[in-house]
Amino acid sequence: MSIKKDTVSGIAWSFFERISVQGVHFLIGILLARLLMPSDFGTVAMVSVFYTVSKAIINSGFHNALIRKEKRSNEDYCTVFIFNVCMSSLFYVILFFAAPWVADFFDTPILCSILRVQSICLIIDSLGTIQVTRLTIHLNFKGLAKRATIASVISGLIGVSMAFLGYGLWALVAESITSSLLNMLLVWFYSNWRPSLIFSVKSFKDMFAFGWKLLVTGLINTIYSNLTPLIIGKFYTKADLGEYMRGTRFARFPCEMFTLSLKRVTYPLLAKLQSDTEKMISVYRKYICSMSMCVFFGCTLLAAVARPFILFLLTEKWEASIIYLQIYVFSCMFDHISAINLNLLKVVGRSDIFLKLEIIKKVISLAILLAAIPFGVVGICVSKVIFTQIGLVINTYYTGKLFNLGYIEQFNDYSGFFMYSVIACLPAYLFTFLHLNHLISLIFGLLSAPLLYWLMLRNNPYMKDVLEMVKEKLPRR
């Protein structure tokens, strides 16, 4: 199969997974937001940092080490599987006994029970990690898409039902646990691999030599990304945290649809091209341009229609989240560029540079974040936008040194799509100031902006490539 066909098939199914899962989460999130209060979401978000950090340690970079390894044995898979299960069990015990201290830190007693119950997902998730890795290696994103969609629908319905019946924030916990359980069971169904009681010290050392740097990198990223909710939960109210989480979650929606799909597909595909640097860079630049064309427009449109979008779908009680969405979206819209730059470093085995960059970025980012605390949640959102551009310069520094593809060269590739996106979405944004019915403003934005964007880019080669990819995956008569 050619790289183009691999890309079309992989991205199509991975994108289908993201659009279906995110679409379900989007609809479920709206229903839950209408049934629950911002403080309910804020309370559950307070424990996320402890759960997410534990999960990052459990994965330990072995997922990427297995994907990059050219010859993988059953011994390799079994070794990582046993390690993941043992580590997840250990961390569940740690979190179980640490739960009272977490509740005291936030002065919220119910967090003790929430953390003890929700952390069971660590063990459940560890049972399906290797199956997910194997499906990714073989580019079987069709199986991953099906299991994620089914799990999202069923777990979402359970969460909404419990919220409707008055279970409050426990509806969010139940949705999370059900999702983990169903994802694990379904990935076993779609994968024919089964673990054996094999643990190889040699295999463990070989993969850990590459993976430990990615572990530290991922851990730094995870702690940092969850540090913001921790700070808001500590220094502001649970409602503030709930509104921030809701606004930023919507802001990440268009980014995650494209970026996570592209990041997951490009790593194994670029790994196949690691011996042909010229072709790898050519493919890389096409990925950047195609994704920028889609991501920039999606994010800018969301910022433009944020007010009617929030007020119409979530009601007035979530009005405070509008400004968080509008600011934060200009932070995450560049994630795909950073993600593919870092994928290049992993492909060529430079996990040492990967780690070095993350340490430098997070030190700078932490300083900016701490300086923003006195300026409220809005100030924190602005700090994210400022750091995004600093981080982008840092991420592209070594790409420039290794492949002669630095910040300026990449900026020239994608900057035009950003400009066209702003121009196309500006009328939709200005229309919201007319104070018309929220639904009318929303419909106007969703119709006018795509039309203007298409008119400006209809002859662009990347627009034609994307449309061609879409046509190839449409059913034929």
Tab-separated table of C-alpha atoms in Angstrom:
chain	number	residue	atom	x	y	z
A	1	MET	CA	0.000	0.000	0.000
A	2	SER	CA	1.404	3.479	-0.908
A	3	ILE	CA	2.028	6.271	1.564
A	4	LYS	CA	-0.836	8.253	0.030
A	5	LYS	CA	-3.283	5.361	0.378
A	6	ASP	CA	-2.025	4.653	3.906
A	7	THR	CA	-2.538	8.312	4.746
A	8	VAL	CA	-6.004	8.519	3.206
A	9	SER	CA	-7.192	5.322	4.875
A	10	GLY	CA	-5.508	5.998	8.214
A	11	ILE	CA	-6.569	9.610	8.545
A	12	ALA	CA	-10.062	8.875	7.231
A	13	TRP	CA	-10.747	6.190	9.848
A	14	SER	CA	-8.862	8.014	12.589
A	15	PHE	CA	-10.756	11.180	11.725
A	16	PHE	CA	-14.003	9.230	11.711
A	17	GLU	CA	-13.144	8.013	15.196
A	18	ARG	CA	-12.410	11.529	16.414
A	19	ILE	CA	-15.437	13.126	14.733
A	20	SER	CA	-17.766	10.403	15.971
A	21	VAL	CA	-16.335	10.262	19.490
A	22	GLN	CA	-16.026	14.028	19.758
A	23	GLY	CA	-19.461	14.421	18.214
A	24	VAL	CA	-20.975	12.081	20.789
A	25	HIS	CA	-19.059	13.795	23.599
A	26	PHE	CA	-20.208	17.128	22.226
A	27	LEU	CA	-23.883	16.151	22.318
A	28	ILE	CA	-23.573	14.364	25.658
A	29	GLY	CA	-21.656	17.324	27.044
A	30	ILE	CA	-24.455	19.689	26.048
A	31	LEU	CA	-27.089	17.507	27.720
A	32	LEU	CA	-25.005	17.102	30.874
A	33	ALA	CA	-24.241	20.832	30.974
A	34	ARG	CA	-27.959	21.607	30.849
A	35	LEU	CA	-28.737	19.052	33.584
A	36	LEU	CA	-25.791	19.757	35.912
A	37	MET	CA	-24.167	22.870	37.346
A	38	PRO	CA	-20.702	24.268	36.486
A	39	SER	CA	-19.609	23.431	40.044
A	40	ASP	CA	-20.343	19.726	39.419
A	41	PHE	CA	-17.936	19.685	36.483
A	42	GLY	CA	-15.399	21.685	38.477
A	43	THR	CA	-15.501	19.255	41.390
A	44	VAL	CA	-14.804	16.220	39.201
A	45	ALA	CA	-12.061	18.109	37.315
A	46	MET	CA	-10.169	18.667	40.580
A	47	VAL	CA	-9.124	15.014	40.758
A	48	SER	CA	-8.217	14.716	37.070
A	49	VAL	CA	-4.592	15.757	37.579
A	50	PHE	CA	-3.888	12.857	39.934
A	51	TYR	CA	-5.542	10.284	37.699
A	52	THR	CA	-3.988	11.604	34.481
A	53	VAL	CA	-0.456	11.865	35.897
A	54	SER	CA	-0.691	8.293	37.153
A	55	LYS	CA	-1.789	7.121	33.701
A	56	ALA	CA	1.169	8.882	32.061
A	57	ILE	CA	3.619	7.084	34.375
A	58	ILE	CA	1.959	3.722	33.733
A	59	ASN	CA	2.335	4.071	29.944
A	60	SER	CA	6.052	4.891	30.408
A	61	GLY	CA	6.709	5.609	26.721
A	62	PHE	CA	6.422	1.934	25.777
A	63	HIS	CA	3.589	2.650	23.330
A	64	ASN	CA	5.890	4.814	21.196
A	65	ALA	CA	8.829	2.442	21.681
A	66	LEU	CA	6.788	-0.472	20.324
A	67	ILE	CA	5.559	1.526	17.318
A	68	ARG	CA	9.068	2.684	16.411
A	69	LYS	CA	10.635	-0.778	16.845
A	70	GLU	CA	11.000	-2.448	13.449
A	71	LYS	CA	10.901	-6.065	14.691
A	72	ARG	CA	8.525	-6.698	17.572
A	73	SER	CA	8.103	-10.083	19.237
A	74	ASN	CA	5.289	-11.506	21.300
A	75	GLU	CA	7.753	-11.309	24.174
A	76	ASP	CA	7.886	-7.521	23.754
A	77	TYR	CA	4.107	-7.193	23.839
A	78	CYS	CA	3.687	-9.461	26.873
A	79	THR	CA	6.447	-7.668	28.783
A	80	VAL	CA	4.787	-4.276	28.335
A	81	PHE	CA	1.342	-5.695	29.108
A	82	ILE	CA	2.476	-7.176	32.442
A	83	PHE	CA	4.351	-3.988	33.338
A	84	ASN	CA	1.279	-1.825	32.598
A	85	VAL	CA	-1.071	-3.978	34.675
A	86	CYS	CA	1.316	-4.121	37.655
A	87	MET	CA	1.973	-0.368	37.576
A	88	SER	CA	-1.720	0.506	37.252
A	89	SER	CA	-2.553	-1.675	40.267
A	90	LEU	CA	0.217	-0.029	42.282
A	91	PHE	CA	-0.974	3.471	41.441
A	92	TYR	CA	-4.564	2.616	42.207
A	93	VAL	CA	-3.490	1.607	45.731
A	94	ILE	CA	-1.478	4.830	46.075
A	95	LEU	CA	-4.391	7.016	44.967
A	96	PHE	CA	-6.825	5.101	47.173
A	97	PHE	CA	-4.860	5.917	50.311
A	98	ALA	CA	-3.907	9.439	49.166
A	99	ALA	CA	-7.551	10.389	48.484
A	100	PRO	CA	-8.193	11.937	51.951
A	101	TRP	CA	-5.226	14.304	51.509
A	102	VAL	CA	-6.498	15.354	48.073
A	103	ALA	CA	-9.904	16.150	49.582
A	104	ASP	CA	-8.236	18.203	52.343
A	105	PHE	CA	-6.085	20.112	49.829
A	106	PHE	CA	-9.178	21.353	47.966
A	107	ASP	CA	-11.309	21.472	51.141
A	108	THR	CA	-13.899	19.338	49.338
A	109	PRO	CA	-14.669	16.098	51.276
A	110	ILE	CA	-16.512	14.340	48.425
A	111	LEU	CA	-13.275	14.254	46.394
A	112	CYS	CA	-12.065	11.372	48.553
A	113	SER	CA	-14.829	9.077	47.310
A	114	ILE	CA	-14.633	10.363	43.738
A	115	LEU	CA	-10.888	9.702	43.431
A	116	ARG	CA	-11.168	6.225	44.940
A	117	VAL	CA	-13.943	5.212	42.572
A	118	GLN	CA	-12.740	6.869	39.364
A	119	SER	CA	-9.143	5.639	39.718
A	120	ILE	CA	-10.301	2.080	39.001
A	121	CYS	CA	-10.136	3.236	35.353
A	122	LEU	CA	-6.333	2.979	35.619
A	123	ILE	CA	-6.506	-0.797	35.901
A	124	ILE	CA	-9.238	-1.115	33.289
A	125	ASP	CA	-7.333	1.006	30.751
A	126	SER	CA	-4.083	-0.931	31.262
A	127	LEU	CA	-5.776	-4.142	30.140
A	128	GLY	CA	-6.346	-2.763	26.639
A	129	THR	CA	-3.222	-0.667	26.025
A	130	ILE	CA	-1.281	-3.284	24.037
A	131	GLN	CA	-4.273	-4.100	21.834
A	132	VAL	CA	-4.565	-0.401	20.973
A	133	THR	CA	-0.830	-0.255	20.235
A	134	ARG	CA	-1.013	-3.280	17.914
A	135	LEU	CA	-3.989	-1.869	16.012
A	136	THR	CA	-2.092	1.417	15.629
A	137	ILE	CA	1.053	-0.318	14.350
A	138	HIS	CA	-0.981	-2.156	11.714
A	139	LEU	CA	-2.863	1.059	10.861
A	140	ASN	CA	-6.133	-0.637	11.772
A	141	PHE	CA	-7.886	2.582	12.697
A	142	LYS	CA	-11.177	1.127	11.527
A	143	GLY	CA	-11.330	-1.169	14.574
A	144	LEU	CA	-10.270	1.654	16.880
A	145	ALA	CA	-12.934	3.924	15.405
A	146	LYS	CA	-15.721	1.401	15.895
A	147	ARG	CA	-14.869	0.561	19.514
A	148	ALA	CA	-14.454	4.242	20.505
A	149	THR	CA	-17.767	5.238	18.919
A	150	ILE	CA	-19.746	2.415	20.523
A	151	ALA	CA	-18.192	3.057	23.940
A	152	SER	CA	-18.867	6.801	23.720
A	153	VAL	CA	-22.523	6.367	22.823
A	154	ILE	CA	-23.317	3.824	25.558
A	155	SER	CA	-21.304	5.524	28.323
A	156	GLY	CA	-22.758	8.904	27.345
A	157	LEU	CA	-26.327	7.636	27.555
A	158	ILE	CA	-25.608	6.176	30.995
A	159	GLY	CA	-24.158	9.492	32.164
A	160	VAL	CA	-27.122	11.512	30.884
A	161	SER	CA	-29.616	9.071	32.387
A	162	MET	CA	-27.978	9.300	35.806
A	163	ALA	CA	-27.860	13.097	35.606
A	164	PHE	CA	-31.548	13.184	34.684
A	165	LEU	CA	-32.355	10.934	37.662
A	166	GLY	CA	-30.620	13.338	40.025
A	167	TYR	CA	-27.267	11.658	40.713
A	168	GLY	CA	-25.424	14.933	40.145
A	169	LEU	CA	-21.666	14.758	39.658
A	170	TRP	CA	-21.694	10.968	40.073
A	171	ALA	CA	-23.185	10.863	36.575
A	172	LEU	CA	-19.831	12.163	35.274
A	173	VAL	CA	-17.914	9.516	37.232
A	174	ALA	CA	-20.190	6.728	35.966
A	175	GLU	CA	-19.745	7.908	32.376
A	176	SER	CA	-15.947	7.803	32.743
A	177	ILE	CA	-15.829	4.307	34.240
A	178	THR	CA	-18.301	2.883	31.721
A	179	SER	CA	-16.315	4.380	28.852
A	180	SER	CA	-13.056	2.793	30.063
A	181	LEU	CA	-14.696	-0.596	30.570
A	182	LEU	CA	-16.378	-0.663	27.161
A	183	ASN	CA	-13.255	0.570	25.362
A	184	MET	CA	-11.229	-2.204	26.961
A	185	LEU	CA	-13.732	-4.950	26.142
A	186	LEU	CA	-14.227	-3.796	22.558
A	187	VAL	CA	-10.525	-3.437	21.775
A	188	TRP	CA	-10.061	-7.044	22.891
A	189	PHE	CA	-12.833	-7.977	20.483
A	190	TYR	CA	-11.198	-6.165	17.539
A	191	SER	CA	-7.678	-7.466	18.314
A	192	ASN	CA	-6.715	-11.130	18.034
A	193	TRP	CA	-3.681	-10.770	20.325
A	194	ARG	CA	-3.883	-12.307	23.801
A	195	PRO	CA	-1.266	-11.886	26.548
A	196	SER	CA	0.856	-14.637	28.061
A	197	LEU	CA	2.714	-14.693	31.363
A	198	ILE	CA	6.022	-13.686	29.779
A	199	PHE	CA	8.284	-10.944	31.074
A	200	SER	CA	11.670	-10.328	29.461
A	201	VAL	CA	14.127	-8.124	31.336
A	202	LYS	CA	16.155	-7.666	28.131
A	203	SER	CA	13.089	-6.563	26.175
A	204	PHE	CA	12.091	-4.219	28.978
A	205	LYS	CA	15.545	-2.597	29.065
A	206	ASP	CA	15.705	-2.198	25.279
A	207	MET	CA	12.371	-0.406	25.068
A	208	PHE	CA	12.872	1.568	28.256
A	209	ALA	CA	16.155	2.951	26.886
A	210	PHE	CA	14.111	4.752	24.238
A	211	GLY	CA	10.861	5.142	26.146
A	212	TRP	CA	12.051	6.629	29.433
A	213	LYS	CA	12.767	10.000	27.838
A	214	LEU	CA	9.302	10.013	26.311
A	215	LEU	CA	7.940	8.985	29.717
A	216	VAL	CA	9.525	12.006	31.380
A	217	THR	CA	8.406	14.199	28.494
A	218	GLY	CA	4.847	12.913	28.685
A	219	LEU	CA	4.861	13.242	32.451
A	220	ILE	CA	6.000	16.865	32.243
A	221	ASN	CA	3.305	17.571	29.644
A	222	THR	CA	0.630	15.828	31.664
A	223	ILE	CA	1.492	17.565	34.917
A	224	TYR	CA	1.603	20.916	33.181
A	225	SER	CA	-1.693	20.480	31.317
A	226	ASN	CA	-3.401	19.450	34.556
A	227	LEU	CA	-1.687	22.071	36.671
A	228	THR	CA	-4.011	24.774	35.384
A	229	PRO	CA	-7.210	23.065	36.645
A	230	LEU	CA	-5.431	22.422	39.935
A	231	ILE	CA	-4.525	26.124	40.289
A	232	ILE	CA	-8.004	27.326	39.322
A	233	GLY	CA	-9.595	24.798	41.703
A	234	LYS	CA	-7.322	25.960	44.526
A	235	PHE	CA	-7.403	29.741	44.036
A	236	TYR	CA	-10.858	30.239	42.528
A	237	THR	CA	-14.267	28.580	42.838
A	238	LYS	CA	-15.510	25.192	41.642
A	239	ALA	CA	-17.870	27.059	39.298
A	240	ASP	CA	-14.909	28.986	37.804
A	241	LEU	CA	-13.132	25.706	37.165
A	242	GLY	CA	-16.241	24.133	35.621
A	243	GLU	CA	-16.732	27.105	33.285
A	244	TYR	CA	-13.038	27.093	32.315
A	245	MET	CA	-13.118	23.351	31.600
A	246	ARG	CA	-16.283	23.644	29.526
A	247	GLY	CA	-14.996	26.602	27.490
A	248	THR	CA	-11.581	25.061	26.829
A	249	ARG	CA	-13.087	21.672	26.009
A	250	PHE	CA	-15.187	23.237	23.264
A	251	ALA	CA	-12.113	25.181	22.100
A	252	ARG	CA	-10.152	21.942	21.726
A	253	PHE	CA	-12.943	20.263	19.762
A	254	PRO	CA	-11.843	21.186	16.187
A	255	CYS	CA	-8.165	20.786	17.136
A	256	GLU	CA	-8.577	17.313	18.593
A	257	MET	CA	-10.615	16.108	15.627
A	258	PHE	CA	-7.732	16.811	13.270
A	259	THR	CA	-4.589	16.957	15.422
A	260	LEU	CA	-5.029	13.717	17.347
A	261	SER	CA	-5.948	11.865	14.163
A	262	LEU	CA	-2.960	13.274	12.301
A	263	LYS	CA	-0.538	12.753	15.192
A	264	ARG	CA	-1.555	9.130	15.628
A	265	VAL	CA	-1.439	8.336	11.900
A	266	THR	CA	1.709	10.288	10.975
A	267	TYR	CA	3.964	8.710	13.575
A	268	PRO	CA	3.798	5.139	12.208
A	269	LEU	CA	3.706	6.432	8.614
A	270	LEU	CA	6.724	8.726	9.011
A	271	ALA	CA	8.494	5.916	10.849
A	272	LYS	CA	8.273	3.899	7.614
A	273	LEU	CA	10.078	6.730	5.794
A	274	GLN	CA	12.836	7.338	8.354
A	275	SER	CA	15.509	6.038	5.927
A	276	ASP	CA	14.398	8.442	3.160
A	277	THR	CA	14.762	11.893	4.703
A	278	GLU	CA	13.866	13.863	1.584
A	279	LYS	CA	10.576	12.037	1.066
A	280	MET	CA	9.785	12.165	4.784
A	281	ILE	CA	10.138	15.958	4.850
A	282	SER	CA	8.084	16.328	1.665
A	283	VAL	CA	5.256	14.282	3.191
A	284	TYR	CA	5.637	16.197	6.454
A	285	ARG	CA	5.167	19.595	4.801
A	286	LYS	CA	2.055	18.402	2.993
A	287	TYR	CA	0.611	17.226	6.308
A	288	ILE	CA	1.286	20.631	7.885
A	289	CYS	CA	-0.396	22.587	5.093
A	290	SER	CA	-3.429	20.319	4.716
A	291	MET	CA	-4.113	20.248	8.441
A	292	SER	CA	-3.512	23.979	8.909
A	293	MET	CA	-6.105	24.712	6.247
A	294	CYS	CA	-8.708	22.724	8.204
A	295	VAL	CA	-7.713	23.426	11.825
A	296	PHE	CA	-7.244	27.199	11.511
A	297	PHE	CA	-10.644	27.621	9.931
A	298	GLY	CA	-12.456	25.359	12.403
A	299	CYS	CA	-10.932	27.108	15.408
A	300	THR	CA	-11.472	30.626	14.080
A	301	LEU	CA	-15.095	29.876	13.219
A	302	LEU	CA	-15.699	28.518	16.715
A	303	ALA	CA	-14.287	31.692	18.256
A	304	ALA	CA	-16.465	33.822	15.958
A	305	VAL	CA	-19.759	32.119	16.886
A	306	ALA	CA	-18.865	31.343	20.510
A	307	ARG	CA	-21.504	33.624	22.032
A	308	PRO	CA	-24.611	32.348	20.201
A	309	PHE	CA	-23.166	28.827	20.355
A	310	ILE	CA	-22.853	28.789	24.167
A	311	LEU	CA	-26.007	30.723	24.969
A	312	PHE	CA	-28.233	28.759	22.605
A	313	LEU	CA	-26.947	25.275	23.481
A	314	LEU	CA	-25.962	25.572	27.159
A	315	THR	CA	-28.162	28.466	28.377
A	316	GLU	CA	-27.193	31.617	30.276
A	317	LYS	CA	-25.677	29.780	33.268
A	318	TRP	CA	-22.584	29.032	31.147
A	319	GLU	CA	-22.119	32.586	29.816
A	320	ALA	CA	-18.818	33.044	31.674
A	321	SER	CA	-17.239	30.266	29.582
A	322	ILE	CA	-17.635	32.256	26.330
A	323	ILE	CA	-14.552	34.418	26.791
A	324	TYR	CA	-12.493	31.407	27.919
A	325	LEU	CA	-13.402	29.607	24.698
A	326	GLN	CA	-12.641	32.600	22.485
A	327	ILE	CA	-9.194	33.185	23.976
A	328	TYR	CA	-8.105	29.603	24.495
A	329	VAL	CA	-8.944	28.524	20.948
A	330	PHE	CA	-6.069	30.701	19.668
A	331	SER	CA	-3.771	28.679	21.880
A	332	CYS	CA	-4.662	25.180	20.749
A	333	MET	CA	-5.062	25.891	17.020
A	334	PHE	CA	-1.296	25.509	16.573
A	335	ASP	CA	-1.088	22.158	18.361
A	336	HIS	CA	-0.964	20.163	15.129
A	337	ILE	CA	2.211	21.952	14.031
A	338	SER	CA	3.993	21.270	17.303
A	339	ALA	CA	2.733	17.682	17.362
A	340	ILE	CA	4.125	16.788	13.926
A	341	ASN	CA	7.421	18.555	14.636
A	342	LEU	CA	7.842	16.430	17.751
A	343	ASN	CA	6.804	13.313	15.827
A	344	LEU	CA	9.760	13.900	13.511
A	345	LEU	CA	12.138	13.872	16.458
A	346	LYS	CA	10.649	10.610	17.715
A	347	VAL	CA	10.836	9.028	14.261
A	348	VAL	CA	14.577	9.722	13.935
A	349	GLY	CA	15.168	8.440	17.468
A	350	ARG	CA	15.971	11.806	19.061
A	351	SER	CA	13.941	11.308	22.217
A	352	ASP	CA	16.800	13.074	24.043
A	353	ILE	CA	16.045	16.309	22.156
A	354	PHE	CA	12.327	15.674	22.677
A	355	LEU	CA	12.890	15.615	26.450
A	356	LYS	CA	15.188	18.622	26.407
A	357	LEU	CA	12.647	20.719	24.519
A	358	GLU	CA	9.817	19.805	26.875
A	359	ILE	CA	11.828	20.750	29.960
A	360	ILE	CA	12.750	24.126	28.479
A	361	LYS	CA	9.173	24.823	27.364
A	362	LYS	CA	7.545	23.856	30.619
A	363	VAL	CA	9.900	25.988	32.723
A	364	ILE	CA	9.005	28.996	30.588
A	365	SER	CA	5.316	28.095	30.535
A	366	LEU	CA	5.143	27.606	34.298
A	367	ALA	CA	6.630	31.048	34.881
A	368	ILE	CA	4.055	32.621	32.547
A	369	LEU	CA	1.209	30.652	34.186
A	370	LEU	CA	2.170	31.659	37.726
A	371	ALA	CA	2.498	35.296	36.657
A	372	ALA	CA	-1.058	35.152	35.258
A	373	ILE	CA	-2.762	33.985	38.493
A	374	PRO	CA	-3.457	37.521	39.823
A	375	PHE	CA	-5.267	38.354	36.567
A	376	GLY	CA	-7.976	35.727	37.016
A	377	VAL	CA	-9.055	32.924	34.729
A	378	VAL	CA	-9.016	35.231	31.699
A	379	GLY	CA	-5.372	36.037	32.427
A	380	ILE	CA	-4.588	32.324	32.603
A	381	CYS	CA	-6.187	31.794	29.174
A	382	VAL	CA	-4.140	34.667	27.719
A	383	SER	CA	-0.973	33.119	29.169
A	384	LYS	CA	-1.704	29.962	27.173
A	385	VAL	CA	-1.878	31.944	23.929
A	386	ILE	CA	1.415	33.713	24.655
A	387	PHE	CA	3.224	30.500	25.463
A	388	THR	CA	1.890	28.692	22.395
A	389	GLN	CA	3.904	30.926	20.096
A	390	ILE	CA	7.005	30.646	22.280
A	391	GLY	CA	6.614	26.865	22.318
A	392	LEU	CA	6.217	26.781	18.535
A	393	VAL	CA	9.517	28.598	18.044
A	394	ILE	CA	11.229	26.151	20.402
A	395	ASN	CA	9.663	23.077	18.775
A	396	THR	CA	10.778	24.116	15.303
A	397	TYR	CA	14.345	25.002	16.332
A	398	TYR	CA	15.734	21.472	16.071
A	399	THR	CA	13.593	20.681	13.046
A	400	GLY	CA	15.412	23.543	11.403
A	401	LYS	CA	18.811	22.244	12.485
A	402	LEU	CA	18.167	18.624	11.509
A	403	PHE	CA	16.073	19.092	8.357
A	404	ASN	CA	16.530	22.749	7.304
A	405	LEU	CA	12.865	23.315	8.059
A	406	GLY	CA	12.778	25.938	10.806
A	407	TYR	CA	10.136	28.326	12.104
A	408	ILE	CA	10.270	30.797	9.196
A	409	GLU	CA	9.979	28.079	6.514
A	410	GLN	CA	7.043	26.468	8.296
A	411	PHE	CA	5.413	29.837	9.027
A	412	ASN	CA	5.493	30.609	5.295
A	413	ASP	CA	3.752	27.276	4.659
A	414	TYR	CA	0.790	27.792	7.003
A	415	SER	CA	0.414	31.556	7.637
A	416	GLY	CA	-1.781	32.124	4.586
A	417	PHE	CA	-4.404	29.701	5.874
A	418	PHE	CA	-4.559	31.585	9.179
A	419	MET	CA	-5.100	34.893	7.372
A	420	TYR	CA	-7.818	33.461	5.118
A	421	SER	CA	-9.562	31.915	8.140
A	422	VAL	CA	-9.722	35.235	9.985
A	423	ILE	CA	-11.058	37.050	6.916
A	424	ALA	CA	-13.701	34.395	6.256
A	425	CYS	CA	-14.941	34.318	9.859
A	426	LEU	CA	-14.866	38.059	10.576
A	427	PRO	CA	-18.409	38.737	9.210
A	428	ALA	CA	-19.793	35.930	11.392
A	429	TYR	CA	-18.141	37.459	14.466
A	430	LEU	CA	-19.368	40.992	13.732
A	431	PHE	CA	-22.883	39.661	13.148
A	432	THR	CA	-23.077	38.514	16.805
A	433	PHE	CA	-22.944	42.171	17.941
A	434	LEU	CA	-26.349	42.820	16.357
A	435	HIS	CA	-27.961	41.087	19.388
A	436	LEU	CA	-30.314	39.063	17.237
A	437	ASN	CA	-31.743	35.683	18.140
A	438	HIS	CA	-28.881	33.345	19.104
A	439	LEU	CA	-29.971	30.652	16.665
A	440	ILE	CA	-30.075	33.126	13.772
A	441	SER	CA	-26.575	34.390	14.582
A	442	LEU	CA	-25.286	30.841	14.823
A	443	ILE	CA	-26.815	29.751	11.514
A	444	PHE	CA	-25.489	32.858	9.730
A	445	GLY	CA	-21.951	32.158	10.949
A	446	LEU	CA	-22.063	28.467	10.083
A	447	LEU	CA	-23.238	29.236	6.542
A	448	SER	CA	-21.365	32.412	5.609
A	449	ALA	CA	-17.871	31.590	6.890
A	450	PRO	CA	-17.435	28.227	5.081
A	451	LEU	CA	-18.732	29.762	1.855
A	452	LEU	CA	-16.263	32.674	2.028
A	453	TYR	CA	-13.407	30.339	2.935
A	454	TRP	CA	-14.150	28.030	0.017
A	455	LEU	CA	-14.375	30.946	-2.408
A	456	MET	CA	-10.935	32.166	-1.345
A	457	LEU	CA	-9.284	28.719	-1.468
A	458	ARG	CA	-11.225	26.867	-4.145
A	459	ASN	CA	-8.179	26.779	-6.454
A	460	ASN	CA	-5.654	26.004	-3.740
A	461	PRO	CA	-3.901	22.636	-4.356
A	462	TYR	CA	-4.280	21.591	-0.719
A	463	MET	CA	-8.004	22.271	-0.816
A	464	LYS	CA	-8.193	20.066	-3.907
A	465	ASP	CA	-6.175	17.325	-2.152
A	466	VAL	CA	-8.469	17.336	0.876
A	467	LEU	CA	-11.587	17.236	-1.319
A	468	GLU	CA	-10.025	14.370	-3.283
A	469	MET	CA	-9.372	12.454	-0.056
A	470	VAL	CA	-12.990	12.974	0.982
A	471	LYS	CA	-14.293	11.826	-2.394
A	472	GLU	CA	-12.174	8.663	-2.262
A	473	LYS	CA	-13.796	7.642	1.015
A	474	LEU	CA	-17.371	8.434	-0.057
A	475	PRO	CA	-19.510	5.453	-1.099
A	476	ARG	CA	-19.686	5.045	-4.869
A	477	ARG	CA	-22.833	4.290	-6.774
